[in-house]
């Protein structure tokens, strides 16, 4: 792979790891932005979400009760189910993954009212 604008992701990844790519900008995300990023991808895999782990990770500013209420609402809408202590997308949730991701971003905004960097 010579070209850093490679067709194959592995070539791009190799160039990035070798330091052959010029960094044009770096985005700084506050705590809320990082939580929203997590929320965006949280239910895009069968691994799902452990609501208790989110509460431990995000600390005292995190509204666990509102988060669980939101996940229960997604379950009533037929997008997720709770299995083995985790909230996971069901087949319908995978089909409507973009809608679920948007709902998770909105939910995370309601559950976190503070802005600040992660420790």
PDB file of C-alpha atoms in Angstrom:
ATOM      1  CA  UNK A   1       0.000   0.000   0.000  1.00  0.00           C
ATOM      2  CA  UNK A   2       1.702   3.166  -1.157  1.00  0.00           C
ATOM      3  CA  UNK A   3      -1.181   5.592  -1.465  1.00  0.00           C
ATOM      4  CA  UNK A   4      -2.553   6.911   1.853  1.00  0.00           C
ATOM      5  CA  UNK A   5      -5.905   7.467   0.154  1.00  0.00           C
ATOM      6  CA  UNK A   6      -6.159   3.708  -0.193  1.00  0.00           C
ATOM      7  CA  UNK A   7      -9.132   1.747  -1.369  1.00  0.00           C
ATOM      8  CA  UNK A   8      -8.615  -0.871   1.344  1.00  0.00           C
ATOM      9  CA  UNK A   9      -9.217   0.009   4.973  1.00  0.00           C
ATOM     10  CA  UNK A  10      -6.233  -2.120   6.015  1.00  0.00           C
ATOM     11  CA  UNK A  11      -3.885   0.044   3.886  1.00  0.00           C
ATOM     12  CA  UNK A  12      -5.269   3.217   5.437  1.00  0.00           C
ATOM     13  CA  UNK A  13      -4.976   1.724   8.912  1.00  0.00           C
ATOM     14  CA  UNK A  14      -1.370   0.616   8.290  1.00  0.00           C
ATOM     15  CA  UNK A  15      -0.445   4.108   7.037  1.00  0.00           C
ATOM     16  CA  UNK A  16      -2.095   5.739  10.057  1.00  0.00           C
ATOM     17  CA  UNK A  17      -0.304   3.443  12.512  1.00  0.00           C
ATOM     18  CA  UNK A  18       3.011   4.110  10.757  1.00  0.00           C
ATOM     19  CA  UNK A  19       2.488   7.863  11.144  1.00  0.00           C
ATOM     20  CA  UNK A  20       2.330   8.381   7.383  1.00  0.00           C
ATOM     21  CA  UNK A  21      -0.908  10.395   7.515  1.00  0.00           C
ATOM     22  CA  UNK A  22      -0.981  14.085   8.225  1.00  0.00           C
ATOM     23  CA  UNK A  23      -3.379  15.086  10.998  1.00  0.00           C
ATOM     24  CA  UNK A  24      -5.493  17.962   9.742  1.00  0.00           C
ATOM     25  CA  UNK A  25      -7.543  18.503  12.884  1.00  0.00           C
ATOM     26  CA  UNK A  26      -8.390  16.909  16.193  1.00  0.00           C
ATOM     27  CA  UNK A  27     -11.828  17.076  17.688  1.00  0.00           C
ATOM     28  CA  UNK A  28     -12.162  17.609  21.412  1.00  0.00           C
ATOM     29  CA  UNK A  29     -15.308  16.174  22.893  1.00  0.00           C
ATOM     30  CA  UNK A  30     -16.597  17.057  26.318  1.00  0.00           C
ATOM     31  CA  UNK A  31     -18.176  14.495  28.595  1.00  0.00           C
ATOM     32  CA  UNK A  32     -21.647  14.983  27.123  1.00  0.00           C
ATOM     33  CA  UNK A  33     -20.319  14.573  23.576  1.00  0.00           C
ATOM     34  CA  UNK A  34     -18.522  11.383  24.533  1.00  0.00           C
ATOM     35  CA  UNK A  35     -21.683  10.026  26.114  1.00  0.00           C
ATOM     36  CA  UNK A  36     -23.633  10.880  22.954  1.00  0.00           C
ATOM     37  CA  UNK A  37     -21.004   9.093  20.845  1.00  0.00           C
ATOM     38  CA  UNK A  38     -21.393   5.997  23.038  1.00  0.00           C
ATOM     39  CA  UNK A  39     -25.178   6.260  22.819  1.00  0.00           C
ATOM     40  CA  UNK A  40     -25.019   6.411  19.011  1.00  0.00           C
ATOM     41  CA  UNK A  41     -23.412   2.975  18.746  1.00  0.00           C
ATOM     42  CA  UNK A  42     -24.640   1.370  21.982  1.00  0.00           C
ATOM     43  CA  UNK A  43     -27.430  -0.684  20.429  1.00  0.00           C
ATOM     44  CA  UNK A  44     -25.884  -1.292  17.011  1.00  0.00           C
ATOM     45  CA  UNK A  45     -24.555  -4.682  18.087  1.00  0.00           C
ATOM     46  CA  UNK A  46     -26.005  -7.729  19.813  1.00  0.00           C
ATOM     47  CA  UNK A  47     -23.716  -6.984  22.772  1.00  0.00           C
ATOM     48  CA  UNK A  48     -26.142  -4.265  23.855  1.00  0.00           C
ATOM     49  CA  UNK A  49     -26.057  -2.020  26.921  1.00  0.00           C
ATOM     50  CA  UNK A  50     -25.514  -2.697  30.605  1.00  0.00           C
ATOM     51  CA  UNK A  51     -27.385   0.167  32.288  1.00  0.00           C
ATOM     52  CA  UNK A  52     -25.613  -0.413  35.618  1.00  0.00           C
ATOM     53  CA  UNK A  53     -22.187  -0.194  33.962  1.00  0.00           C
ATOM     54  CA  UNK A  54     -23.162   3.121  32.332  1.00  0.00           C
ATOM     55  CA  UNK A  55     -24.170   4.445  35.766  1.00  0.00           C
ATOM     56  CA  UNK A  56     -20.809   3.432  37.231  1.00  0.00           C
ATOM     57  CA  UNK A  57     -18.862   4.854  34.288  1.00  0.00           C
ATOM     58  CA  UNK A  58     -20.665   8.193  33.999  1.00  0.00           C
ATOM     59  CA  UNK A  59     -20.882   8.829  37.729  1.00  0.00           C
ATOM     60  CA  UNK A  60     -23.127  10.956  39.908  1.00  0.00           C
ATOM     61  CA  UNK A  61     -24.317  13.288  37.121  1.00  0.00           C
ATOM     62  CA  UNK A  62     -25.874  10.368  35.276  1.00  0.00           C
ATOM     63  CA  UNK A  63     -29.630   9.824  35.779  1.00  0.00           C
ATOM     64  CA  UNK A  64     -29.846   6.022  35.810  1.00  0.00           C
ATOM     65  CA  UNK A  65     -33.579   5.995  36.484  1.00  0.00           C
ATOM     66  CA  UNK A  66     -34.308   8.076  33.370  1.00  0.00           C
ATOM     67  CA  UNK A  67     -31.940   5.902  31.317  1.00  0.00           C
ATOM     68  CA  UNK A  68     -33.691   2.684  32.337  1.00  0.00           C
ATOM     69  CA  UNK A  69     -37.096   4.325  31.729  1.00  0.00           C
ATOM     70  CA  UNK A  70     -35.958   5.193  28.200  1.00  0.00           C
ATOM     71  CA  UNK A  71     -34.717   1.663  27.545  1.00  0.00           C
ATOM     72  CA  UNK A  72     -38.032   0.293  28.819  1.00  0.00           C
ATOM     73  CA  UNK A  73     -39.834   2.661  26.411  1.00  0.00           C
ATOM     74  CA  UNK A  74     -37.733   1.272  23.527  1.00  0.00           C
ATOM     75  CA  UNK A  75     -38.711  -2.227  24.691  1.00  0.00           C
ATOM     76  CA  UNK A  76     -42.426  -1.315  24.686  1.00  0.00           C
ATOM     77  CA  UNK A  77     -41.969   0.029  21.141  1.00  0.00           C
ATOM     78  CA  UNK A  78     -40.579  -3.373  20.154  1.00  0.00           C
ATOM     79  CA  UNK A  79     -36.948  -2.378  19.483  1.00  0.00           C
ATOM     80  CA  UNK A  80     -35.010  -3.876  22.410  1.00  0.00           C
ATOM     81  CA  UNK A  81     -35.298  -6.578  25.040  1.00  0.00           C
ATOM     82  CA  UNK A  82     -33.530  -7.269  28.299  1.00  0.00           C
ATOM     83  CA  UNK A  83     -31.532 -10.513  28.338  1.00  0.00           C
ATOM     84  CA  UNK A  84     -28.751 -11.637  30.650  1.00  0.00           C
ATOM     85  CA  UNK A  85     -28.675  -8.272  32.434  1.00  0.00           C
ATOM     86  CA  UNK A  86     -28.198  -6.282  29.226  1.00  0.00           C
ATOM     87  CA  UNK A  87     -30.517  -4.309  26.952  1.00  0.00           C
ATOM     88  CA  UNK A  88     -30.098  -5.703  23.436  1.00  0.00           C
ATOM     89  CA  UNK A  89     -31.666  -4.881  20.078  1.00  0.00           C
ATOM     90  CA  UNK A  90     -34.074  -7.495  18.813  1.00  0.00           C
ATOM     91  CA  UNK A  91     -34.549  -8.221  15.081  1.00  0.00           C
ATOM     92  CA  UNK A  92     -36.902  -5.234  14.705  1.00  0.00           C
ATOM     93  CA  UNK A  93     -34.400  -3.044  16.544  1.00  0.00           C
ATOM     94  CA  UNK A  94     -31.709  -4.010  14.038  1.00  0.00           C
ATOM     95  CA  UNK A  95     -34.037  -3.161  11.143  1.00  0.00           C
ATOM     96  CA  UNK A  96     -34.754   0.276  12.593  1.00  0.00           C
ATOM     97  CA  UNK A  97     -31.246   0.833  13.943  1.00  0.00           C
ATOM     98  CA  UNK A  98     -31.021   4.490  12.897  1.00  0.00           C
ATOM     99  CA  UNK A  99     -34.242   5.296  14.764  1.00  0.00           C
ATOM    100  CA  UNK A 100     -32.950   3.429  17.819  1.00  0.00           C
ATOM    101  CA  UNK A 101     -29.631   5.310  17.643  1.00  0.00           C
ATOM    102  CA  UNK A 102     -31.470   8.659  17.461  1.00  0.00           C
ATOM    103  CA  UNK A 103     -33.608   7.658  20.437  1.00  0.00           C
ATOM    104  CA  UNK A 104     -30.459   6.711  22.383  1.00  0.00           C
ATOM    105  CA  UNK A 105     -28.832  10.088  21.649  1.00  0.00           C
ATOM    106  CA  UNK A 106     -31.969  11.914  22.798  1.00  0.00           C
ATOM    107  CA  UNK A 107     -32.124   9.690  25.868  1.00  0.00           C
ATOM    108  CA  UNK A 108     -28.492  10.355  26.765  1.00  0.00           C
ATOM    109  CA  UNK A 109     -29.103  14.110  26.532  1.00  0.00           C
ATOM    110  CA  UNK A 110     -31.951  13.798  29.047  1.00  0.00           C
ATOM    111  CA  UNK A 111     -29.829  11.652  31.367  1.00  0.00           C
ATOM    112  CA  UNK A 112     -26.801  13.938  31.480  1.00  0.00           C
ATOM    113  CA  UNK A 113     -27.202  17.613  32.248  1.00  0.00           C
ATOM    114  CA  UNK A 114     -23.579  18.532  32.998  1.00  0.00           C
ATOM    115  CA  UNK A 115     -20.765  19.346  30.570  1.00  0.00           C
ATOM    116  CA  UNK A 116     -17.131  18.632  31.375  1.00  0.00           C
ATOM    117  CA  UNK A 117     -14.154  16.528  30.341  1.00  0.00           C
ATOM    118  CA  UNK A 118     -13.937  12.868  31.263  1.00  0.00           C
ATOM    119  CA  UNK A 119     -11.441  12.092  34.013  1.00  0.00           C
TER     120      UNK A 119
END
